[in-house]
mmCIF file of C-alpha atoms in Angstrom:
data_model
loop_
_atom_site.group_PDB
_atom_site.id
_atom_site.type_symbol
_atom_site.label_atom_id
_atom_site.label_comp_id
_atom_site.label_asym_id
_atom_site.label_seq_id
_atom_site.Cartn_x
_atom_site.Cartn_y
_atom_site.Cartn_z
ATOM 1 C CA MET A 1 -19.566 63.138 116.386
ATOM 2 C CA ASP A 2 -21.132 64.756 113.305
ATOM 3 C CA ASP A 3 -23.259 67.738 114.348
ATOM 4 C CA PRO A 4 -24.228 69.642 111.205
ATOM 5 C CA ILE A 5 -25.234 73.283 111.033
ATOM 6 C CA ILE A 6 -28.799 73.622 109.754
ATOM 7 C CA THR A 7 -31.150 76.393 108.631
ATOM 8 C CA THR A 8 -34.260 77.641 110.411
ATOM 9 C CA ARG A 9 -36.411 75.847 107.829
ATOM 10 C CA GLU A 10 -34.593 72.555 108.453
ATOM 11 C CA ALA A 11 -34.939 73.032 112.214
ATOM 12 C CA ALA A 12 -38.678 73.641 111.798
ATOM 13 C CA GLU A 13 -39.086 70.469 109.735
ATOM 14 C CA LEU A 14 -37.132 68.452 112.297
ATOM 15 C CA LEU A 15 -39.318 69.792 115.107
ATOM 16 C CA GLY A 16 -42.508 69.447 113.095
ATOM 17 C CA VAL A 17 -43.479 73.103 113.518
ATOM 18 C CA SER A 18 -43.891 76.086 111.224
ATOM 19 C CA ILE A 19 -40.901 78.231 110.321
ATOM 20 C CA ARG A 20 -42.567 81.084 112.181
ATOM 21 C CA THR A 21 -42.730 78.977 115.369
ATOM 22 C CA ALA A 22 -39.082 77.975 115.018
ATOM 23 C CA GLN A 23 -38.115 81.632 114.555
ATOM 24 C CA THR A 24 -40.076 82.547 117.699
ATOM 25 C CA TRP A 25 -38.288 79.885 119.735
ATOM 26 C CA ILE A 26 -34.941 81.156 118.447
ATOM 27 C CA GLU A 27 -35.862 84.723 119.418
ATOM 28 C CA GLN A 28 -36.877 83.453 122.882
ATOM 29 C CA ASN A 29 -33.472 81.739 123.220
ATOM 30 C CA ALA A 30 -35.049 78.294 123.385
ATOM 31 C CA LEU A 31 -32.632 77.443 120.572
ATOM 32 C CA ASP A 32 -29.048 78.693 120.529
ATOM 33 C CA SER A 33 -28.331 80.332 117.191
ATOM 34 C CA TRP A 34 -26.124 82.809 115.389
ATOM 35 C CA LYS A 35 -26.232 84.876 112.226
ATOM 36 C CA THR A 36 -24.115 84.312 109.147
ATOM 37 C CA PRO A 37 -22.356 87.292 107.528
ATOM 38 C CA GLY A 38 -25.339 87.397 105.172
ATOM 39 C CA GLY A 39 -27.764 87.788 108.091
ATOM 40 C CA HIS A 40 -29.233 84.260 108.042
ATOM 41 C CA ARG A 41 -29.896 82.356 111.269
ATOM 42 C CA ARG A 42 -28.166 79.008 111.798
ATOM 43 C CA VAL A 43 -28.436 76.398 114.565
ATOM 44 C CA ARG A 44 -26.745 73.147 115.477
ATOM 45 C CA ARG A 45 -28.745 70.006 114.789
ATOM 46 C CA SER A 46 -27.908 68.718 118.295
ATOM 47 C CA ALA A 47 -29.569 71.813 119.813
ATOM 48 C CA VAL A 48 -32.753 71.067 117.858
ATOM 49 C CA ILE A 49 -32.709 67.434 119.015
ATOM 50 C CA ASP A 50 -32.255 68.591 122.615
ATOM 51 C CA LEU A 51 -35.222 70.974 122.317
ATOM 52 C CA LYS A 52 -37.368 68.223 120.822
ATOM 53 C CA ALA A 53 -36.460 65.962 123.764
ATOM 54 C CA ARG A 54 -37.349 68.725 126.259
ATOM 55 C CA LEU A 55 -40.697 69.274 124.596
ATOM 56 C CA ALA A 56 -41.407 65.540 124.767
ATOM 57 C CA GLY A 57 -40.390 65.435 128.434
ATOM 58 C CA GLU A 58 -42.777 68.293 129.189
ATOM 59 C CA LYS A 59 -45.599 66.394 127.455
ATOM 60 C CA VAL A 60 -45.860 69.166 124.826
ATOM 61 C CA GLN A 61 -47.748 67.953 121.770
ATOM 62 C CA LEU A 62 -45.823 68.990 118.678
ATOM 63 C CA PRO A 63 -48.024 70.236 115.838
ATOM 64 C CA SER A 64 -48.923 67.855 113.018
ATOM 65 C CA LEU A 65 -48.452 68.651 109.363
ATOM 66 C CA VAL A 66 -51.278 69.633 107.039
ATOM 67 C CA LEU A 67 -50.250 69.666 103.392
ATOM 68 C CA VAL A 68 -52.432 72.002 101.303
ATOM 69 C CA HIS A 69 -52.737 71.792 97.512
ATOM 70 C CA ALA A 70 -54.719 74.502 95.703
ATOM 71 C CA PRO A 71 -54.413 76.963 92.832
ATOM 72 C CA GLN A 72 -52.155 79.848 93.731
ATOM 73 C CA HIS A 73 -55.011 82.364 93.982
ATOM 74 C CA ARG A 74 -56.929 80.144 96.452
ATOM 75 C CA LEU A 75 -54.066 79.011 98.703
ATOM 76 C CA ARG A 76 -54.608 81.774 101.259
ATOM 77 C CA ARG A 77 -58.222 80.782 101.989
ATOM 78 C CA TYR A 78 -56.961 77.425 103.287
ATOM 79 C CA VAL A 79 -53.535 78.304 104.669
ATOM 80 C CA GLU A 80 -54.489 81.348 106.751
ATOM 81 C CA PRO A 81 -57.133 79.706 108.993
ATOM 82 C CA LEU A 82 -55.107 76.515 109.412
ATOM 83 C CA ASP A 83 -51.955 78.455 110.241
ATOM 84 C CA LEU A 84 -53.768 79.868 113.280
ATOM 85 C CA LEU A 85 -54.387 76.403 114.749
ATOM 86 C CA PRO A 86 -51.751 75.568 117.375
ATOM 87 C CA GLU A 87 -52.161 71.837 116.718
ATOM 88 C CA CYS A 88 -50.939 72.005 113.128
ATOM 89 C CA THR A 89 -48.234 73.359 110.886
ATOM 90 C CA VAL A 90 -48.975 74.008 107.218
ATOM 91 C CA ARG A 91 -47.104 73.377 103.983
ATOM 92 C CA ALA A 92 -48.679 74.543 100.712
ATOM 93 C CA SER A 93 -48.183 74.067 96.989
ATOM 94 C CA SER A 94 -49.960 74.739 93.704
ATOM 95 C CA ASP A 95 -47.949 72.185 91.746
ATOM 96 C CA PRO A 96 -49.366 68.623 91.866
ATOM 97 C CA PHE A 97 -45.935 67.179 91.214
ATOM 98 C CA ALA A 98 -44.372 69.124 94.119
ATOM 99 C CA THR A 99 -47.318 68.224 96.362
ATOM 100 C CA LEU A 100 -46.874 64.526 95.683
ATOM 101 C CA LEU A 101 -43.131 64.717 96.315
ATOM 102 C CA THR A 102 -43.711 66.510 99.634
ATOM 103 C CA ALA A 103 -46.377 63.972 100.631
ATOM 104 C CA GLY A 104 -44.090 61.047 99.902
ATOM 105 C CA TYR A 105 -41.163 62.606 101.731
ATOM 106 C CA LEU A 106 -42.917 63.915 104.867
ATOM 107 C CA LEU A 107 -45.887 61.451 105.113
ATOM 108 C CA PRO A 108 -48.336 64.045 106.471
ATOM 109 C CA PRO A 109 -51.380 62.823 108.420
ATOM 110 C CA VAL A 110 -53.697 65.216 106.527
ATOM 111 C CA ILE A 111 -53.625 66.505 102.940
ATOM 112 C CA LEU A 112 -56.167 69.066 101.742
ATOM 113 C CA VAL A 113 -56.757 69.222 97.982
ATOM 114 C CA ASP A 114 -58.817 71.942 96.319
ATOM 115 C CA CYS A 115 -60.474 69.707 93.762
ATOM 116 C CA GLU A 116 -63.200 70.898 91.361
ATOM 117 C CA ALA A 117 -65.322 68.316 89.538
ATOM 118 C CA ASP A 118 -63.684 68.976 86.169
ATOM 119 C CA ASP A 119 -60.123 69.176 87.471
ATOM 120 C CA ASP A 120 -58.695 65.876 86.224
ATOM 121 C CA GLU A 121 -55.174 66.728 87.345
ATOM 122 C CA CYS A 122 -56.224 67.171 90.989
ATOM 123 C CA LEU A 123 -58.322 64.021 90.860
ATOM 124 C CA ARG A 124 -55.288 62.099 89.631
ATOM 125 C CA LEU A 125 -53.284 63.621 92.475
ATOM 126 C CA VAL A 126 -55.822 62.392 95.040
ATOM 127 C CA ARG A 127 -55.821 58.941 93.477
ATOM 128 C CA ALA A 128 -51.999 58.826 93.587
ATOM 129 C CA ILE A 129 -52.031 59.794 97.273
ATOM 130 C CA ILE A 130 -54.647 57.300 98.412
ATOM 131 C CA GLY A 131 -53.225 54.530 96.253
ATOM 132 C CA HIS A 132 -49.681 54.625 97.581
ATOM 133 C CA PRO A 133 -48.898 52.185 100.435
ATOM 134 C CA SER A 134 -46.551 54.633 102.180
ATOM 135 C CA LEU A 135 -49.479 57.044 102.592
ATOM 136 C CA GLY A 136 -51.896 54.488 103.980
ATOM 137 C CA HIS A 137 -52.317 56.511 107.201
ATOM 138 C CA THR A 138 -53.017 59.812 105.428
ATOM 139 C CA HIS A 139 -56.472 61.409 105.424
ATOM 140 C CA VAL A 140 -57.429 63.458 102.368
ATOM 141 C CA ILE A 141 -59.790 66.421 102.549
ATOM 142 C CA MET A 142 -61.253 67.125 99.110
ATOM 143 C CA ALA A 143 -62.532 70.695 98.965
ATOM 144 C CA GLY A 144 -64.808 71.319 96.015
ATOM 145 C CA ASP A 145 -67.732 70.118 93.932
ATOM 146 C CA VAL A 146 -66.645 66.492 93.624
ATOM 147 C CA ASN A 147 -69.118 64.521 91.532
ATOM 148 C CA ARG A 148 -66.877 61.677 90.423
ATOM 149 C CA ASP A 149 -67.465 58.128 91.537
ATOM 150 C CA VAL A 150 -64.638 58.036 94.047
ATOM 151 C CA ALA A 151 -65.647 54.509 95.078
ATOM 152 C CA ARG A 152 -63.922 53.188 91.974
ATOM 153 C CA TRP A 153 -60.650 54.340 93.520
ATOM 154 C CA GLN A 154 -61.407 52.132 96.515
ATOM 155 C CA VAL A 155 -61.693 55.137 98.789
ATOM 156 C CA THR A 156 -63.242 54.630 102.207
ATOM 157 C CA ALA A 157 -65.046 57.262 104.261
ATOM 158 C CA ARG A 158 -62.407 56.827 106.934
ATOM 159 C CA ARG A 159 -59.687 58.299 104.721
ATOM 160 C CA VAL A 160 -61.410 60.723 102.364
ATOM 161 C CA HIS A 161 -63.525 63.652 103.514
ATOM 162 C CA VAL A 162 -65.365 66.011 101.162
ATOM 163 C CA ILE A 163 -66.198 69.613 102.029
ATOM 164 C CA ALA A 164 -67.741 72.325 99.878
ATOM 165 C CA ALA A 165 -65.433 74.673 98.011
ATOM 166 C CA ASN A 166 -67.070 77.615 99.790
ATOM 167 C CA ALA A 167 -66.955 75.987 103.240
ATOM 168 C CA SER A 168 -66.308 78.447 106.045
ATOM 169 C CA SER A 169 -63.028 78.678 107.905
ATOM 170 C CA VAL A 170 -64.820 77.320 110.966
ATOM 171 C CA ALA A 171 -65.944 74.204 109.056
ATOM 172 C CA LEU A 172 -62.408 73.660 107.731
ATOM 173 C CA GLU A 173 -60.865 74.042 111.183
ATOM 174 C CA GLU A 174 -63.451 71.675 112.641
ATOM 175 C CA ILE A 175 -62.716 68.816 110.244
ATOM 176 C CA VAL A 176 -58.929 69.216 110.648
ATOM 177 C CA ARG A 177 -59.265 69.259 114.435
ATOM 178 C CA ARG A 178 -61.478 66.165 114.303
ATOM 179 C CA LEU A 179 -58.929 64.280 112.221
ATOM 180 C CA PHE A 180 -56.075 65.311 114.507
ATOM 181 C CA ASP A 181 -58.047 64.501 117.651
ATOM 182 C CA GLY A 182 -58.833 61.052 116.292
ATOM 183 C CA ALA A 183 -55.205 60.399 115.401
ATOM 184 C CA ARG A 184 -53.922 61.611 118.766
ATOM 185 C CA GLU A 185 -56.530 59.640 120.668
ATOM 186 C CA SER A 186 -55.363 56.475 118.924
ATOM 187 C CA MET A 187 -51.736 57.352 119.665
ATOM 188 C CA HIS A 188 -52.305 58.235 123.321
ATOM 189 C CA PRO A 189 -50.970 55.593 125.705
ATOM 190 C CA ALA A 190 -54.341 55.322 127.453
ATOM 191 C CA ALA A 191 -55.910 54.086 124.219
ATOM 192 C CA THR A 192 -53.920 50.867 124.507
ATOM 193 C CA PRO A 193 -54.282 48.763 127.678
ATOM 194 C CA LEU A 194 -50.597 48.452 128.460
ATOM 195 C CA THR A 195 -49.147 47.380 131.760
ATOM 196 C CA GLY A 196 -46.128 49.023 133.311
ATOM 197 C CA GLU A 197 -44.580 52.306 132.219
ATOM 198 C CA VAL A 198 -45.069 54.066 128.883
ATOM 199 C CA ALA A 199 -42.394 56.246 127.319
ATOM 200 C CA GLY A 200 -42.825 59.962 127.965
ATOM 201 C CA ASN A 201 -42.338 60.609 124.248
ATOM 202 C CA GLU A 202 -44.846 57.941 123.155
ATOM 203 C CA SER A 203 -46.799 60.303 120.898
ATOM 204 C CA GLN A 204 -43.637 61.408 119.117
ATOM 205 C CA ARG A 205 -42.452 57.790 118.928
ATOM 206 C CA LEU A 206 -45.706 56.768 117.252
ATOM 207 C CA MET A 207 -45.341 59.632 114.797
ATOM 208 C CA ALA A 208 -41.886 58.249 113.968
ATOM 209 C CA VAL A 209 -43.395 54.794 113.422
ATOM 210 C CA ALA A 210 -45.937 56.263 111.007
ATOM 211 C CA ALA A 211 -43.270 58.321 109.240
ATOM 212 C CA SER A 212 -41.085 55.228 108.771
ATOM 213 C CA GLY A 213 -43.627 53.745 106.361
ATOM 214 C CA LEU A 214 -42.681 50.251 107.575
ATOM 215 C CA VAL A 215 -45.925 48.845 108.911
ATOM 216 C CA ASP A 216 -47.758 46.337 106.687
ATOM 217 C CA THR A 217 -44.991 46.273 104.098
ATOM 218 C CA PRO A 218 -44.013 42.922 102.519
ATOM 219 C CA ALA A 219 -41.321 40.649 103.938
ATOM 220 C CA GLU A 220 -37.778 41.403 102.814
ATOM 221 C CA ASN A 221 -34.790 39.070 102.689
ATOM 222 C CA ALA A 222 -32.587 41.797 104.192
ATOM 223 C CA PHE A 223 -34.544 41.593 107.450
ATOM 224 C CA ASP A 224 -35.304 37.880 107.347
ATOM 225 C CA ASP A 225 -31.548 37.319 107.191
ATOM 226 C CA ILE A 226 -31.117 39.241 110.462
ATOM 227 C CA THR A 227 -33.780 37.301 112.383
ATOM 228 C CA ARG A 228 -32.447 34.014 111.031
ATOM 229 C CA LEU A 229 -28.918 35.014 112.072
ATOM 230 C CA ALA A 230 -30.122 36.084 115.540
ATOM 231 C CA ALA A 231 -31.909 32.759 116.058
ATOM 232 C CA THR A 232 -28.876 30.787 114.867
ATOM 233 C CA MET A 233 -26.201 32.708 116.777
ATOM 234 C CA LEU A 234 -28.159 32.746 120.039
ATOM 235 C CA GLU A 235 -29.624 29.261 119.661
ATOM 236 C CA ALA A 236 -33.231 30.404 119.923
ATOM 237 C CA PRO A 237 -36.187 28.810 118.115
ATOM 238 C CA ILE A 238 -37.868 32.180 117.502
ATOM 239 C CA ALA A 239 -36.531 35.583 116.433
ATOM 240 C CA LEU A 240 -38.667 38.629 115.661
ATOM 241 C CA LEU A 241 -38.171 42.101 114.228
ATOM 242 C CA THR A 242 -41.082 44.042 115.718
ATOM 243 C CA VAL A 243 -42.653 47.456 115.195
ATOM 244 C CA LEU A 244 -44.970 48.831 117.907
ATOM 245 C CA THR A 245 -48.003 50.729 116.591
ATOM 246 C CA PRO A 246 -50.732 52.226 118.809
ATOM 247 C CA ASP A 247 -52.550 48.893 119.046
ATOM 248 C CA ARG A 248 -50.390 46.251 117.379
ATOM 249 C CA GLN A 249 -47.054 44.518 117.730
ATOM 250 C CA TRP A 250 -46.390 43.997 114.033
ATOM 251 C CA PHE A 251 -43.558 41.783 112.786
ATOM 252 C CA LYS A 252 -41.473 43.041 109.891
ATOM 253 C CA SER A 253 -39.748 39.662 110.081
ATOM 254 C CA HIS A 254 -40.650 36.553 112.066
ATOM 255 C CA TRP A 255 -38.396 33.482 112.219
ATOM 256 C CA GLY A 256 -39.870 30.370 113.795
ATOM 257 C CA LEU A 257 -43.322 31.917 114.322
ATOM 258 C CA GLU A 258 -46.223 31.816 111.855
ATOM 259 C CA THR A 259 -48.271 34.780 113.055
ATOM 260 C CA GLY A 260 -47.430 38.232 111.711
ATOM 261 C CA GLU A 261 -48.621 40.340 114.651
ATOM 262 C CA THR A 262 -50.111 40.368 118.152
ATOM 263 C CA PRO A 263 -52.053 42.944 120.165
ATOM 264 C CA ARG A 264 -49.771 45.705 121.435
ATOM 265 C CA SER A 265 -50.788 44.954 125.024
ATOM 266 C CA TRP A 266 -49.178 41.503 124.779
ATOM 267 C CA ALA A 267 -45.777 42.771 123.606
ATOM 268 C CA PHE A 268 -42.717 42.164 125.772
ATOM 269 C CA CYS A 269 -41.186 44.854 123.551
ATOM 270 C CA ASN A 270 -43.201 47.497 125.429
ATOM 271 C CA TYR A 271 -40.501 47.165 128.085
ATOM 272 C CA THR A 272 -37.605 46.879 125.638
ATOM 273 C CA ILE A 273 -38.231 50.304 124.099
ATOM 274 C CA LEU A 274 -37.981 51.968 127.517
ATOM 275 C CA GLN A 275 -34.287 51.231 127.936
ATOM 276 C CA ASP A 276 -30.989 51.427 126.107
ATOM 277 C CA GLU A 277 -29.616 48.042 127.110
ATOM 278 C CA VAL A 278 -30.790 44.609 126.005
ATOM 279 C CA PHE A 279 -33.933 43.681 127.966
ATOM 280 C CA VAL A 280 -33.959 40.091 129.259
ATOM 281 C CA VAL A 281 -36.659 37.962 130.887
ATOM 282 C CA GLU A 282 -35.130 34.656 131.980
ATOM 283 C CA ASP A 283 -38.378 32.933 133.032
ATOM 284 C CA ALA A 284 -41.633 34.655 132.151
ATOM 285 C CA THR A 285 -43.716 32.276 134.308
ATOM 286 C CA VAL A 286 -42.228 33.682 137.520
ATOM 287 C CA ASP A 287 -42.132 37.313 136.359
ATOM 288 C CA LEU A 288 -45.249 39.133 137.594
ATOM 289 C CA ARG A 289 -45.192 41.398 134.533
ATOM 290 C CA PHE A 290 -45.622 38.471 132.153
ATOM 291 C CA ALA A 291 -46.871 35.396 134.006
ATOM 292 C CA GLU A 292 -50.487 35.946 132.835
ATOM 293 C CA ASN A 293 -49.568 37.125 129.352
ATOM 294 C CA PRO A 294 -51.463 35.133 126.651
ATOM 295 C CA LEU A 295 -48.147 34.515 124.865
ATOM 296 C CA VAL A 296 -46.885 32.831 128.042
ATOM 297 C CA THR A 297 -49.987 30.901 129.048
ATOM 298 C CA GLY A 298 -50.681 29.896 125.431
ATOM 299 C CA GLU A 299 -48.814 29.625 122.134
ATOM 300 C CA PRO A 300 -45.916 30.078 121.646
ATOM 301 C CA HIS A 301 -45.479 29.483 125.424
ATOM 302 C CA ILE A 302 -42.743 32.058 125.935
ATOM 303 C CA ARG A 303 -40.395 31.353 128.802
ATOM 304 C CA PHE A 304 -37.289 33.312 127.795
ATOM 305 C CA TYR A 305 -37.162 36.685 126.022
ATOM 306 C CA ALA A 306 -34.331 39.042 125.079
ATOM 307 C CA GLY A 307 -34.799 42.201 123.013
ATOM 308 C CA ALA A 308 -32.682 45.042 121.654
ATOM 309 C CA ASN A 309 -34.094 48.405 120.542
ATOM 310 C CA ILE A 310 -34.607 49.253 116.880
ATOM 311 C CA ARG A 311 -34.247 53.018 116.410
ATOM 312 C CA ASP A 312 -34.762 55.447 113.556
ATOM 313 C CA ALA A 313 -32.239 58.094 112.550
ATOM 314 C CA GLN A 314 -33.706 60.544 115.101
ATOM 315 C CA GLY A 315 -33.282 58.065 117.944
ATOM 316 C CA TYR A 316 -36.932 57.032 118.399
ATOM 317 C CA ALA A 317 -37.473 53.371 119.301
ATOM 318 C CA LEU A 318 -39.647 51.857 116.576
ATOM 319 C CA GLY A 319 -39.658 48.364 118.083
ATOM 320 C CA SER A 320 -37.117 45.651 118.761
ATOM 321 C CA LEU A 321 -35.078 42.727 117.543
ATOM 322 C CA ALA A 322 -35.987 39.914 119.923
ATOM 323 C CA ILE A 323 -35.218 36.259 120.486
ATOM 324 C CA ILE A 324 -37.627 33.904 122.262
ATOM 325 C CA ASP A 325 -37.258 30.447 123.768
ATOM 326 C CA ARG A 326 -39.782 27.990 125.150
ATOM 327 C CA ARG A 327 -37.527 27.137 128.096
ATOM 328 C CA PRO A 328 -36.021 29.324 130.834
ATOM 329 C CA ARG A 329 -32.433 30.367 130.182
ATOM 330 C CA SER A 330 -29.980 33.234 130.495
ATOM 331 C CA LEU A 331 -27.624 35.170 128.221
ATOM 332 C CA LEU A 332 -23.876 35.571 128.504
ATOM 333 C CA ARG A 333 -22.509 39.087 128.239
ATOM 334 C CA SER A 334 -21.051 38.207 124.833
ATOM 335 C CA GLN A 335 -24.503 37.065 123.679
ATOM 336 C CA ARG A 336 -26.113 40.294 124.868
ATOM 337 C CA ASP A 337 -23.473 42.231 122.937
ATOM 338 C CA ALA A 338 -24.161 40.133 119.845
ATOM 339 C CA LEU A 339 -27.914 40.810 120.047
ATOM 340 C CA ALA A 340 -27.293 44.536 120.535
ATOM 341 C CA THR A 341 -25.009 44.546 117.472
ATOM 342 C CA LEU A 342 -27.646 42.807 115.368
ATOM 343 C CA GLY A 343 -30.186 45.338 116.617
ATOM 344 C CA ARG A 344 -27.995 48.186 115.409
ATOM 345 C CA LEU A 345 -27.606 46.410 112.065
ATOM 346 C CA ALA A 346 -31.404 46.115 111.766
ATOM 347 C CA SER A 347 -31.744 49.814 112.662
ATOM 348 C CA ASP A 348 -29.255 50.741 109.958
ATOM 349 C CA ARG A 349 -31.146 48.707 107.366
ATOM 350 C CA ILE A 350 -34.462 50.248 108.381
ATOM 351 C CA ASN A 351 -33.027 53.750 108.135
ATOM 352 C CA LEU A 352 -31.579 52.854 104.746
ATOM 353 C CA ARG A 353 -35.055 51.748 103.608
ATOM 354 C CA ILE A 354 -36.541 55.038 104.842
ATOM 355 C CA ARG A 355 -33.887 57.020 102.999
ATOM 356 C CA GLU A 356 -34.365 54.960 99.837
ATOM 357 C CA ARG A 357 -38.100 55.686 99.957
ATOM 358 C CA GLN A 358 -37.441 59.395 100.298
ATOM 359 C CA LEU A 359 -35.032 59.310 97.363
ATOM 360 C CA ARG A 360 -37.505 57.373 95.211
ATOM 361 C CA TRP A 361 -40.106 60.064 95.847
ATOM 362 C CA ALA A 362 -37.529 62.700 94.974
ATOM 363 C CA MET A 363 -37.012 61.147 91.532
ATOM 364 C CA ALA A 364 -39.087 63.267 89.203
ATOM 365 C CA PRO A 365 -39.841 60.686 86.465
ATOM 366 C CA THR A 366 -41.237 58.155 88.965
ATOM 367 C CA ALA A 367 -43.489 60.663 90.704
ATOM 368 C CA LYS A 368 -44.635 62.177 87.422
ATOM 369 C CA ARG A 369 -45.648 58.768 86.066
ATOM 370 C CA SER A 370 -47.813 58.205 89.150
ATOM 371 C CA LEU A 371 -49.666 61.424 88.324
ATOM 372 C CA THR A 372 -50.329 60.497 84.711
ATOM 373 C CA MET A 373 -51.668 56.954 85.089
ATOM 374 C CA ASP A 374 -54.891 56.303 83.190
ATOM 375 C CA ASP A 375 -58.114 55.924 85.179
#
């Protein structure tokens, strides 16, 4: 199996920590490494994945990314206090173009922009960030004397936060902590009234869902074809490609069902993502986990369910490919294998979409145009 050799910087990005933290873990032998003839540290990608899994199993909260944009001479006043916060890792840039590329590639939960009232370039950067659908989850902290009518950009108080340019380090740390605490509270399993077990890496899984940029995107034929094929091959009236957010079961594709989402607490897929094999419920009315579920007692009157995991390139379960029937039934082994194969196909297409998005952001002309749009 392919197990590439990666740099300390790449390991840090994969873990979601600062390079300094990754170097510390290497020095503490938490990560096996070696030095090249030139004196540079290298690690195996599999070792980084193993460490990430151990951290998740120990309920360690990996730091979240804060992306800082400011003039070169003012970067330190933002980076230094934030770099001391254990709950975050910091990336910084003075180039609006590079900042936008990094934002589109890494999808950070918080971006801080040093933005004076007469700085049109920074204002365009903020507008590009808040106007892009892939960054719909991102909060923007605007540091400076901002007098523009930001309402015309359709900015809501929930996503944009203004602080004074001379705000103290304590005030900056407080707002970043508040944003992170709010995000983590919404991602914590207790925030969603789920029954049964919850994955030990649920916080990291939800970060992967956010980083995928899938939720609330338009329907695509590439995924509708898979649900239609699943329904046809397995003779089911309903087939769904689901993504599980903190509070929603959102359908990237839904065949035979009109609604586009349900509450997370109703999702059969909560059980699917906990296992590697296809999860099957032959008769939901006699299964104590589902007998009182609103999707069983009411429309669409689920009786039979079978779901296969949908995973990203790092192995996190984003949701499932599921088939549903209104009558009790069972699946042959060959049918389970077919559903699992279609699930892997859906995973591949999702990962291709994620990679395509990253490549689009890496294309300089496209990103530059988004920074030079007229008001």
